[in-house]
Amino acid sequence: MVLSRPPKLCNFLEWKEYKIIFKRYASLFFVVCVDRSDNELIVLEIIHHFVEILDRYFGNVCELDLIFNFHKAYYILDELIMAGELQETSKKTVLRIMAQQDAQQENPSEHKVDL
Amino acid sequence: MERKNKFHVGDTSNYMFERTLADLVRGIRNHKKNEEKFINQCIQEIKMELKGDISKKTLAVQKLTYISMLGYDISWAAFNIVEVMSATKFSSKRVGYLAASQSFNEGTEVITLATNQIRKDFLSNQYEAYLALNCLSNICTPDLARDLANDLVSLLSTQKTHILKRTITVMYKIFLRYPDSLRPAFPKLKEKLEDPEPSVVSCAVNVICELARKNPKNYLTLAPVLFKILTNSTTNYWMFIKIVKLFGALTPLEPRLAKKLVDPLTNIINTSSSMSLLFECIQTCIIGISDNIPLMKLCISKLRTLIEHHDQNLKYLGLLALSNIMKIHPKAVSEHRELVLNCLDDEDISIRTRALDLLTGMVNKKNIHEIVLKLLQHIDLAEGAYKEKILEKIIELCSLGTYQYITDFEWYINVLTRLSEIHETVHGKLIASQLLDVVIRVKVVRAYSARAMINLLKNPKLMSNPKENGICEVLYAAAWIVGEFSGYLNQPLQSLEAFLQPRVSILPAHIQSVYMQNILKVFAHACASANGEQPENLDLDEQTSPVELEQISTETIDECLTVLKDRLPLFTQSIHIDVQERACLVNEIIKFYSTSKDQGTNIASELVGLFTEALNPVAPKAQKKVPVPEGLDLDAWINDPKLQELEESDESDSEIFGKYNEESDEEHTRQPTKEELARQKEERLKKQANNPYMLGNRGKQQQQQHLDLGDEPTHIPVAKLPENMGPVIVGGRFDSLEKKKPSKLKKNIAIDTTTEMPEGAKESDSEDERRSKNTKSDALSAINLDEPLGANEVLYSNRHRTDIIRDREAAERAKAAAASRKSSPKVGQQSPNYTELASPEITGAGKTKKSSKKGEQSSSSKKSTAAAPAPVVVKKPLVFVAVSNLAENEFFNVTYDLRVVDATATPDQLKLTMKIQNKSDEDLSDVKLSVKPAENTLSLVGGEEVHDIGIIESGSSTTITQLFKSENILAAAQNPIQFSLSATPSSSPDVTVGFEVATPINFFIVGHRLTKDKFADILQNSGQMPLSSVKVAGVTSQSCIDGLRERLQFEVVQIHPSGSTISFYAKTVQQHHIAMLCKDRDGVACFDVKSSDATLSQLITKEIKSQFTVSN
């Protein structure tokens, strides 16, 4: 439904009792499904926010980054949104926490290599 | 990436046969054609790996997560995922939690195994806590929610901002899954609104905003805090939007809030650079502040700029919001007609659809032609669903208010004809019903439409590819119109030829049937006309020109007969049974006609006589609204089902084997005489009595009744329906309607907008009301946060077994103690903490009725404005008990005991125990006690208004208990509950006693301990509070504190150092605030009572006065 829409149309669709809001960045589509009563524009802004963070984290994000590091993308999303609500609005904080967690993950594995 | 690969290289050197995640992804991308096979192969490998050590498992689970993302089922690995979640290493744990978030759902059974792990991780280092909280927000089940709610609430006190934020957000999920947790957890959540850290406030606002959508009423009290956030903070506009949205949910409930919001919202709308915030503000204005005209004008002008914006998204939203405004102010939108019409040309279908929706509010008599013309142009270009939508819209616009905007109905018939040229539509039926409706309602257009319809009938396009519900449905209407109004048409030959085209036989059966039926109509009219008769239902004095209605020559009739005879046989052999039947009927009538004509008799007038009944529109609800005739009980059995059963069993018992063979048929059919019936009945009843399988044996009395009624159901009340229920001719209405039409019109058009209703039909649309009541509500929205917490409302927590046992023992002990206490107070003798009510109210209650009404009004308007109540400590309140002698005469002695049921859980419930003693020498039978609280004061909880006590023997007594729930406490405090006791003594005439029980205001007051700041806050925020004062002599400050606390539940807020001035606070069970200042001036205490209601203040001063004067 989203893919078949020609560009230059508006980014909202009504689907069952929800709304689908999507945005396209190059070849990547970001699709969000929200309640009817939610604000469409804010969702678009959240998508943009997410993309910006991805971009900073991966350094000019592309499709392959997300495919091979799908778990990272999920981690970032979890940092950003919890229980359907925007939880952390600061890009810097998200990136900092991600870096810290990655460091945590690294340490044990380095130990393992040493052993 | 590089780093990652190195890591995996190291891995693969150890385990030669494993794929890394990158390998897997690459492999899947390389096997595009047989992806499924490849993945199945991988899954087999993964199953092997899952048996390995934890690092192997971690990798396997990570790969599974990827596979599940592609839509494959990995629920079989749930247990392994839990294992990885419980790993000690952070890297494994992280993978495990992600896998759980992605694949666990309500049906995952092993989820309970994770409960403890999650709980442990909450308190572990912050990174693990993040993981656990994030994951919980994704996988929360009702069980998890119940088990973890307590841990999360304690986590709300954490100092770590990031954990706190996540906890707040995850609480929303907990509330959703386990609504019982909302009430106990809410106070803590509320505190977070005033957290110094803005991002924490933001999270709390998010959660409350979501909650408020379910039941906004609960969150009205938060309005002042939220308002402060809205006006003070400027930084975080993500949160701004949520708050504005939240206000959108609250304002419909509190008009005063709307007034307060006007300024800040106007400000934001004017200044904000953020479109999303602007849009949210406009939405909120539409929902809550739609009666503020300047603000609405501002909104509309802002929306106009949105719609004119080149960004399609803004355009779409602008139209959406505009259509919301249209629902409230239809007129306000119409001036932007041009703008909206332009949007119809937009290339984006969603935008066009929105613009289409808006048209409803913009049509009027002048522009309907223009708009419909435009739509007709669009419909040719449009495709698919959008095309259907335009079609629907055209018909909706034209039929608005029963065609109120249409001045030229010939034009409308043309439009409908145009629409029926659209082939792919599914709205054939809609067009057909419009055609029928217009033609029936608008008499002047009948001749025109009959002519138009005959062209439709001839149009071969309509018949190509006929489908059920397709455009061919239009033919159904067309055929009917041509047939019914063939008198206007006078082209019988043409019509009949159209009806009998061979391709008609491929149409759906129901359409063919109509064709057949109307053949006869056309023919009948033709014959009548040939005979020189005027059809009766034609209004010839109207527009139809006399030229058209020339007599039909007999030759034409003959030609018609030939056509009929030639072509009807095709239909008499139709495979559709209905069509065949009607075709045969027509065929026979025609044959009959021609033979009788040959014999010299003309039956034309008889033929026409078949079709002269006038037609009128009938309301869709007419059938339902036929009043039930008096004396007809639709629920009553026509035949007593039990009786029938008996008869059946009877037959099988005796008649089949015995009588039937012996008796002749003749004998069997004769009517049995009355005596015989009675005898049979008696026999049957005897049999029944002995039959152990008979259930209906309820004693002789009932049997006797059956006997009296006899076997035949002659006694059933059958009401006669009123005879004048037939069609009501509404033609008489036209004169008045025509006068109202503007003189500009060339033609006077009468639209028959009336619909027939049976006489005596009820006016109300009760069925609609009933439907609206059935709206579903879920558990979360049913929760009321305004009620104070009950003692039993605690979060579920895991405790050691011995603790629980200890608690249970304690509870049992307490219960036993309470029971013994309960039994001890004997009526008449009072233990010291019972208060006797020397109640002036009992006698003077009737006088105060007027003032109570005033009290109601003002209290309802004040109630919700109260400031946010601070976290209150509900002090263990005293149980109010009133034991008193009520009524006494020679037969009765009535005493009662009134108390608050449970001051913590249900402070608004009162329990009345009444003891009625028979002190006379006679036994009393048929004792009845009726309980009547004054209207709108208290309501009965359980039990009925009349307690049927039965017999009280001489000297004995009986006890009645009744629960009451307070509706309006102010009225209740002034109007006592009325009782009436009646009985029949064994040897004296009946006695009736009436008496009253007062429910003074102190029953409805709940103690609340407040800090002095909150107290000041309440005084300040509640505006002008009515004041009432009273002076009592000889009261010391200590006795004052004790007395007020004991009797009225007032709690001390502050004592002036000198001890001469004390402030008190309490509130009622209905949340009125009561503030009091007590000043001691030389032994005379002056009490100033301020409350949110004048009546309440007076009641309290009165109460104080009586309390202290009695005690002194």
mmCIF file with all atom_site columns, N, CA, C and O in Angstrom, chain B residues 460-497:
data_model
loop_
_atom_site.group_PDB
_atom_site.id
_atom_site.type_symbol
_atom_site.label_atom_id
_atom_site.label_alt_id
_atom_site.label_comp_id
_atom_site.label_asym_id
_atom_site.label_entity_id
_atom_site.label_seq_id
_atom_site.pdbx_PDB_ins_code
_atom_site.Cartn_x
_atom_site.Cartn_y
_atom_site.Cartn_z
_atom_site.occupancy
_atom_site.B_iso_or_equiv
_atom_site.pdbx_formal_charge
_atom_site.auth_seq_id
_atom_site.auth_comp_id
_atom_site.auth_asym_id
_atom_site.auth_atom_id
_atom_site.pdbx_PDB_model_num
ATOM 1   N N  . PRO B 1 460 ? -28.624 -0.359 -24.538 1.00 0.00 ? 460 PRO B N  1
ATOM 2   C CA . PRO B 1 460 ? -28.061 -1.710 -24.479 1.00 0.00 ? 460 PRO B CA 1
ATOM 3   C C  . PRO B 1 460 ? -26.875 -1.796 -23.524 1.00 0.00 ? 460 PRO B C  1
ATOM 4   O O  . PRO B 1 460 ? -26.592 -2.861 -22.972 1.00 0.00 ? 460 PRO B O  1
ATOM 5   N N  . LYS B 1 461 ? -26.216 -0.638 -23.271 1.00 0.00 ? 461 LYS B N  1
ATOM 6   C CA . LYS B 1 461 ? -25.018 -0.682 -22.421 1.00 0.00 ? 461 LYS B CA 1
ATOM 7   C C  . LYS B 1 461 ? -25.347 -1.157 -21.008 1.00 0.00 ? 461 LYS B C  1
ATOM 8   O O  . LYS B 1 461 ? -24.548 -1.827 -20.360 1.00 0.00 ? 461 LYS B O  1
ATOM 9   N N  . LEU B 1 462 ? -26.533 -0.753 -20.547 1.00 0.00 ? 462 LEU B N  1
ATOM 10  C CA . LEU B 1 462 ? -26.890 -1.113 -19.174 1.00 0.00 ? 462 LEU B CA 1
ATOM 11  C C  . LEU B 1 462 ? -27.035 -2.614 -18.997 1.00 0.00 ? 462 LEU B C  1
ATOM 12  O O  . LEU B 1 462 ? -26.922 -3.133 -17.895 1.00 0.00 ? 462 LEU B O  1
ATOM 13  N N  . MET B 1 463 ? -27.328 -3.276 -20.108 1.00 0.00 ? 463 MET B N  1
ATOM 14  C CA . MET B 1 463 ? -27.593 -4.701 -19.976 1.00 0.00 ? 463 MET B CA 1
ATOM 15  C C  . MET B 1 463 ? -26.371 -5.553 -20.249 1.00 0.00 ? 463 MET B C  1
ATOM 16  O O  . MET B 1 463 ? -26.386 -6.757 -20.037 1.00 0.00 ? 463 MET B O  1
ATOM 17  N N  . SER B 1 464 ? -25.311 -4.898 -20.727 1.00 0.00 ? 464 SER B N  1
ATOM 18  C CA . SER B 1 464 ? -24.123 -5.708 -20.979 1.00 0.00 ? 464 SER B CA 1
ATOM 19  C C  . SER B 1 464 ? -23.492 -6.078 -19.646 1.00 0.00 ? 464 SER B C  1
ATOM 20  O O  . SER B 1 464 ? -23.415 -5.255 -18.731 1.00 0.00 ? 464 SER B O  1
ATOM 21  N N  . ASN B 1 465 ? -23.094 -7.301 -19.584 1.00 0.00 ? 465 ASN B N  1
ATOM 22  C CA . ASN B 1 465 ? -22.409 -7.798 -18.390 1.00 0.00 ? 465 ASN B CA 1
ATOM 23  C C  . ASN B 1 465 ? -23.192 -7.523 -17.095 1.00 0.00 ? 465 ASN B C  1
ATOM 24  O O  . ASN B 1 465 ? -22.706 -6.842 -16.204 1.00 0.00 ? 465 ASN B O  1
ATOM 25  N N  . PRO B 1 466 ? -24.420 -8.025 -17.010 1.00 0.00 ? 466 PRO B N  1
ATOM 26  C CA . PRO B 1 466 ? -25.215 -7.717 -15.821 1.00 0.00 ? 466 PRO B CA 1
ATOM 27  C C  . PRO B 1 466 ? -24.690 -8.462 -14.590 1.00 0.00 ? 466 PRO B C  1
ATOM 28  O O  . PRO B 1 466 ? -24.333 -9.627 -14.680 1.00 0.00 ? 466 PRO B O  1
ATOM 29  N N  . LYS B 1 467 ? -24.623 -7.730 -13.516 1.00 0.00 ? 467 LYS B N  1
ATOM 30  C CA . LYS B 1 467 ? -24.179 -8.334 -12.254 1.00 0.00 ? 467 LYS B CA 1
ATOM 31  C C  . LYS B 1 467 ? -25.140 -7.915 -11.151 1.00 0.00 ? 467 LYS B C  1
ATOM 32  O O  . LYS B 1 467 ? -25.722 -6.833 -11.212 1.00 0.00 ? 467 LYS B O  1
ATOM 33  N N  . GLU B 1 468 ? -25.264 -8.748 -10.184 1.00 0.00 ? 468 GLU B N  1
ATOM 34  C CA . GLU B 1 468 ? -26.032 -8.391 -8.989  1.00 0.00 ? 468 GLU B CA 1
ATOM 35  C C  . GLU B 1 468 ? -25.418 -7.123 -8.387  1.00 0.00 ? 468 GLU B C  1
ATOM 36  O O  . GLU B 1 468 ? -24.179 -7.013 -8.319  1.00 0.00 ? 468 GLU B O  1
ATOM 37  N N  . ASN B 1 469 ? -26.234 -6.141 -8.011  1.00 0.00 ? 469 ASN B N  1
ATOM 38  C CA . ASN B 1 469 ? -25.765 -4.867 -7.447  1.00 0.00 ? 469 ASN B CA 1
ATOM 39  C C  . ASN B 1 469 ? -25.059 -3.973 -8.454  1.00 0.00 ? 469 ASN B C  1
ATOM 40  O O  . ASN B 1 469 ? -24.635 -2.882 -8.112  1.00 0.00 ? 469 ASN B O  1
ATOM 41  N N  . GLY B 1 470 ? -24.867 -4.441 -9.680  1.00 0.00 ? 470 GLY B N  1
ATOM 42  C CA . GLY B 1 470 ? -24.184 -3.624 -10.672 1.00 0.00 ? 470 GLY B CA 1
ATOM 43  C C  . GLY B 1 470 ? -25.113 -2.532 -11.165 1.00 0.00 ? 470 GLY B C  1
ATOM 44  O O  . GLY B 1 470 ? -26.191 -2.289 -10.603 1.00 0.00 ? 470 GLY B O  1
ATOM 45  N N  . ILE B 1 471 ? -24.701 -1.901 -12.237 1.00 0.00 ? 471 ILE B N  1
ATOM 46  C CA . ILE B 1 471 ? -25.459 -0.766 -12.743 1.00 0.00 ? 471 ILE B CA 1
ATOM 47  C C  . ILE B 1 471 ? -26.811 -1.219 -13.300 1.00 0.00 ? 471 ILE B C  1
ATOM 48  O O  . ILE B 1 471 ? -27.750 -0.439 -13.390 1.00 0.00 ? 471 ILE B O  1
ATOM 49  N N  . CYS B 1 472 ? -26.927 -2.504 -13.651 1.00 0.00 ? 472 CYS B N  1
ATOM 50  C CA . CYS B 1 472 ? -28.187 -2.978 -14.207 1.00 0.00 ? 472 CYS B CA 1
ATOM 51  C C  . CYS B 1 472 ? -29.334 -2.824 -13.209 1.00 0.00 ? 472 CYS B C  1
ATOM 52  O O  . CYS B 1 472 ? -30.502 -2.844 -13.594 1.00 0.00 ? 472 CYS B O  1
ATOM 53  N N  . GLU B 1 473 ? -28.969 -2.621 -11.921 1.00 0.00 ? 473 GLU B N  1
ATOM 54  C CA . GLU B 1 473 ? -30.025 -2.403 -10.932 1.00 0.00 ? 473 GLU B CA 1
ATOM 55  C C  . GLU B 1 473 ? -30.872 -1.174 -11.279 1.00 0.00 ? 473 GLU B C  1
ATOM 56  O O  . GLU B 1 473 ? -32.032 -1.071 -10.892 1.00 0.00 ? 473 GLU B O  1
ATOM 57  N N  . VAL B 1 474 ? -30.266 -0.250 -11.981 1.00 0.00 ? 474 VAL B N  1
ATOM 58  C CA . VAL B 1 474 ? -30.996 0.952  -12.369 1.00 0.00 ? 474 VAL B CA 1
ATOM 59  C C  . VAL B 1 474 ? -32.227 0.570  -13.193 1.00 0.00 ? 474 VAL B C  1
ATOM 60  O O  . VAL B 1 474 ? -33.277 1.211  -13.096 1.00 0.00 ? 474 VAL B O  1
ATOM 61  N N  . LEU B 1 475 ? -32.078 -0.487 -13.961 1.00 0.00 ? 475 LEU B N  1
ATOM 62  C CA . LEU B 1 475 ? -33.191 -0.922 -14.807 1.00 0.00 ? 475 LEU B CA 1
ATOM 63  C C  . LEU B 1 475 ? -34.404 -1.311 -13.962 1.00 0.00 ? 475 LEU B C  1
ATOM 64  O O  . LEU B 1 475 ? -35.540 -1.181 -14.395 1.00 0.00 ? 475 LEU B O  1
ATOM 65  N N  . TYR B 1 476 ? -34.129 -1.816 -12.815 1.00 0.00 ? 476 TYR B N  1
ATOM 66  C CA . TYR B 1 476 ? -35.201 -2.182 -11.898 1.00 0.00 ? 476 TYR B CA 1
ATOM 67  C C  . TYR B 1 476 ? -36.091 -0.960 -11.648 1.00 0.00 ? 476 TYR B C  1
ATOM 68  O O  . TYR B 1 476 ? -37.306 -0.991 -11.804 1.00 0.00 ? 476 TYR B O  1
ATOM 69  N N  . ALA B 1 477 ? -35.421 0.149  -11.292 1.00 0.00 ? 477 ALA B N  1
ATOM 70  C CA . ALA B 1 477 ? -36.175 1.382  -11.044 1.00 0.00 ? 477 ALA B CA 1
ATOM 71  C C  . ALA B 1 477 ? -36.815 1.888  -12.319 1.00 0.00 ? 477 ALA B C  1
ATOM 72  O O  . ALA B 1 477 ? -37.985 2.303  -12.323 1.00 0.00 ? 477 ALA B O  1
ATOM 73  N N  . ALA B 1 478 ? -36.042 1.845  -13.400 1.00 0.00 ? 478 ALA B N  1
ATOM 74  C CA . ALA B 1 478 ? -36.550 2.368  -14.664 1.00 0.00 ? 478 ALA B CA 1
ATOM 75  C C  . ALA B 1 478 ? -37.809 1.625  -15.085 1.00 0.00 ? 478 ALA B C  1
ATOM 76  O O  . ALA B 1 478 ? -38.822 2.239  -15.455 1.00 0.00 ? 478 ALA B O  1
ATOM 77  N N  . ALA B 1 479 ? -37.753 0.302  -15.006 1.00 0.00 ? 479 ALA B N  1
ATOM 78  C CA . ALA B 1 479 ? -38.897 -0.497 -15.419 1.00 0.00 ? 479 ALA B CA 1
ATOM 79  C C  . ALA B 1 479 ? -40.109 -0.175 -14.576 1.00 0.00 ? 479 ALA B C  1
ATOM 80  O O  . ALA B 1 479 ? -41.219 0.017  -15.076 1.00 0.00 ? 479 ALA B O  1
ATOM 81  N N  . TRP B 1 480 ? -39.878 -0.025 -13.308 1.00 0.00 ? 480 TRP B N  1
ATOM 82  C CA . TRP B 1 480 ? -40.998 0.254  -12.422 1.00 0.00 ? 480 TRP B CA 1
ATOM 83  C C  . TRP B 1 480 ? -41.620 1.610  -12.751 1.00 0.00 ? 480 TRP B C  1
ATOM 84  O O  . TRP B 1 480 ? -42.830 1.766  -12.808 1.00 0.00 ? 480 TRP B O  1
ATOM 85  N N  . ILE B 1 481 ? -40.753 2.600  -12.975 1.00 0.00 ? 481 ILE B N  1
ATOM 86  C CA . ILE B 1 481 ? -41.270 3.951  -13.243 1.00 0.00 ? 481 ILE B CA 1
ATOM 87  C C  . ILE B 1 481 ? -42.054 3.955  -14.553 1.00 0.00 ? 481 ILE B C  1
ATOM 88  O O  . ILE B 1 481 ? -43.155 4.507  -14.627 1.00 0.00 ? 481 ILE B O  1
ATOM 89  N N  . VAL B 1 482 ? -41.486 3.323  -15.570 1.00 0.00 ? 482 VAL B N  1
ATOM 90  C CA . VAL B 1 482 ? -42.173 3.292  -16.853 1.00 0.00 ? 482 VAL B CA 1
ATOM 91  C C  . VAL B 1 482 ? -43.530 2.610  -16.707 1.00 0.00 ? 482 VAL B C  1
ATOM 92  O O  . VAL B 1 482 ? -44.547 3.068  -17.227 1.00 0.00 ? 482 VAL B O  1
ATOM 93  N N  . GLY B 1 483 ? -43.558 1.516  -15.964 1.00 0.00 ? 483 GLY B N  1
ATOM 94  C CA . GLY B 1 483 ? -44.810 0.782  -15.791 1.00 0.00 ? 483 GLY B CA 1
ATOM 95  C C  . GLY B 1 483 ? -45.810 1.565  -14.979 1.00 0.00 ? 483 GLY B C  1
ATOM 96  O O  . GLY B 1 483 ? -46.947 1.798  -15.400 1.00 0.00 ? 483 GLY B O  1
ATOM 97  N N  . GLU B 1 484 ? -45.365 2.074  -13.836 1.00 0.00 ? 484 GLU B N  1
ATOM 98  C CA . GLU B 1 484 ? -46.264 2.727  -12.910 1.00 0.00 ? 484 GLU B CA 1
ATOM 99  C C  . GLU B 1 484 ? -46.849 4.000  -13.513 1.00 0.00 ? 484 GLU B C  1
ATOM 100 O O  . GLU B 1 484 ? -48.013 4.319  -13.332 1.00 0.00 ? 484 GLU B O  1
ATOM 101 N N  . PHE B 1 485 ? -46.021 4.719  -14.240 1.00 0.00 ? 485 PHE B N  1
ATOM 102 C CA . PHE B 1 485 ? -46.485 5.997  -14.778 1.00 0.00 ? 485 PHE B CA 1
ATOM 103 C C  . PHE B 1 485 ? -46.665 5.956  -16.287 1.00 0.00 ? 485 PHE B C  1
ATOM 104 O O  . PHE B 1 485 ? -46.459 6.940  -16.977 1.00 0.00 ? 485 PHE B O  1
ATOM 105 N N  . SER B 1 486 ? -47.025 4.795  -16.777 1.00 0.00 ? 486 SER B N  1
ATOM 106 C CA . SER B 1 486 ? -47.196 4.674  -18.224 1.00 0.00 ? 486 SER B CA 1
ATOM 107 C C  . SER B 1 486 ? -48.332 5.568  -18.695 1.00 0.00 ? 486 SER B C  1
ATOM 108 O O  . SER B 1 486 ? -48.410 5.919  -19.860 1.00 0.00 ? 486 SER B O  1
ATOM 109 N N  . GLY B 1 487 ? -49.207 5.949  -17.764 1.00 0.00 ? 487 GLY B N  1
ATOM 110 C CA . GLY B 1 487 ? -50.276 6.863  -18.112 1.00 0.00 ? 487 GLY B CA 1
ATOM 111 C C  . GLY B 1 487 ? -49.742 8.186  -18.638 1.00 0.00 ? 487 GLY B C  1
ATOM 112 O O  . GLY B 1 487 ? -50.341 8.828  -19.491 1.00 0.00 ? 487 GLY B O  1
ATOM 113 N N  . TYR B 1 488 ? -48.572 8.625  -18.123 1.00 0.00 ? 488 TYR B N  1
ATOM 114 C CA . TYR B 1 488 ? -47.987 9.876  -18.585 1.00 0.00 ? 488 TYR B CA 1
ATOM 115 C C  . TYR B 1 488 ? -47.318 9.704  -19.937 1.00 0.00 ? 488 TYR B C  1
ATOM 116 O O  . TYR B 1 488 ? -46.997 10.667 -20.613 1.00 0.00 ? 488 TYR B O  1
ATOM 117 N N  . LEU B 1 489 ? -47.033 8.474  -20.246 1.00 0.00 ? 489 LEU B N  1
ATOM 118 C CA . LEU B 1 489 ? -46.106 8.202  -21.320 1.00 0.00 ? 489 LEU B CA 1
ATOM 119 C C  . LEU B 1 489 ? -46.822 8.017  -22.652 1.00 0.00 ? 489 LEU B C  1
ATOM 120 O O  . LEU B 1 489 ? -46.424 8.571  -23.684 1.00 0.00 ? 489 LEU B O  1
ATOM 121 N N  . ASN B 1 490 ? -47.890 7.220  -22.585 1.00 0.00 ? 490 ASN B N  1
ATOM 122 C CA . ASN B 1 490 ? -48.667 6.949  -23.779 1.00 0.00 ? 490 ASN B CA 1
ATOM 123 C C  . ASN B 1 490 ? -47.853 6.430  -24.964 1.00 0.00 ? 490 ASN B C  1
ATOM 124 O O  . ASN B 1 490 ? -48.098 6.777  -26.091 1.00 0.00 ? 490 ASN B O  1
ATOM 125 N N  . GLN B 1 491 ? -46.865 5.646  -24.652 1.00 0.00 ? 491 GLN B N  1
ATOM 126 C CA . GLN B 1 491 ? -46.156 5.003  -25.751 1.00 0.00 ? 491 GLN B CA 1
ATOM 127 C C  . GLN B 1 491 ? -46.107 3.507  -25.468 1.00 0.00 ? 491 GLN B C  1
ATOM 128 O O  . GLN B 1 491 ? -45.032 2.955  -25.252 1.00 0.00 ? 491 GLN B O  1
ATOM 129 N N  . PRO B 1 492 ? -47.255 2.883  -25.394 1.00 0.00 ? 492 PRO B N  1
ATOM 130 C CA . PRO B 1 492 ? -47.263 1.497  -24.924 1.00 0.00 ? 492 PRO B CA 1
ATOM 131 C C  . PRO B 1 492 ? -46.432 0.576  -25.802 1.00 0.00 ? 492 PRO B C  1
ATOM 132 O O  . PRO B 1 492 ? -45.734 -0.299 -25.295 1.00 0.00 ? 492 PRO B O  1
ATOM 133 N N  . LEU B 1 493 ? -46.471 0.808  -27.068 1.00 0.00 ? 493 LEU B N  1
ATOM 134 C CA . LEU B 1 493 ? -45.773 -0.111 -27.952 1.00 0.00 ? 493 LEU B CA 1
ATOM 135 C C  . LEU B 1 493 ? -44.279 -0.068 -27.685 1.00 0.00 ? 493 LEU B C  1
ATOM 136 O O  . LEU B 1 493 ? -43.622 -1.085 -27.485 1.00 0.00 ? 493 LEU B O  1
ATOM 137 N N  . GLN B 1 494 ? -43.777 1.189  -27.615 1.00 0.00 ? 494 GLN B N  1
ATOM 138 C CA . GLN B 1 494 ? -42.355 1.375  -27.344 1.00 0.00 ? 494 GLN B CA 1
ATOM 139 C C  . GLN B 1 494 ? -41.960 0.737  -26.023 1.00 0.00 ? 494 GLN B C  1
ATOM 140 O O  . GLN B 1 494 ? -40.958 0.042  -25.928 1.00 0.00 ? 494 GLN B O  1
ATOM 141 N N  . SER B 1 495 ? -42.777 0.998  -25.009 1.00 0.00 ? 495 SER B N  1
ATOM 142 C CA . SER B 1 495 ? -42.445 0.469  -23.683 1.00 0.00 ? 495 SER B CA 1
ATOM 143 C C  . SER B 1 495 ? -42.419 -1.044 -23.715 1.00 0.00 ? 495 SER B C  1
ATOM 144 O O  . SER B 1 495 ? -41.499 -1.679 -23.200 1.00 0.00 ? 495 SER B O  1
ATOM 145 N N  . LEU B 1 496 ? -43.455 -1.618 -24.327 1.00 0.00 ? 496 LEU B N  1
ATOM 146 C CA . LEU B 1 496 ? -43.522 -3.076 -24.314 1.00 0.00 ? 496 LEU B CA 1
ATOM 147 C C  . LEU B 1 496 ? -42.350 -3.673 -25.080 1.00 0.00 ? 496 LEU B C  1
ATOM 148 O O  . LEU B 1 496 ? -41.753 -4.667 -24.644 1.00 0.00 ? 496 LEU B O  1
ATOM 149 N N  . GLU B 1 497 ? -41.987 -3.019 -26.158 1.00 0.00 ? 497 GLU B N  1
ATOM 150 C CA . GLU B 1 497 ? -40.840 -3.541 -26.901 1.00 0.00 ? 497 GLU B CA 1
ATOM 151 C C  . GLU B 1 497 ? -39.576 -3.475 -26.054 1.00 0.00 ? 497 GLU B C  1
ATOM 152 O O  . GLU B 1 497 ? -38.762 -4.395 -26.064 1.00 0.00 ? 497 GLU B O  1
#
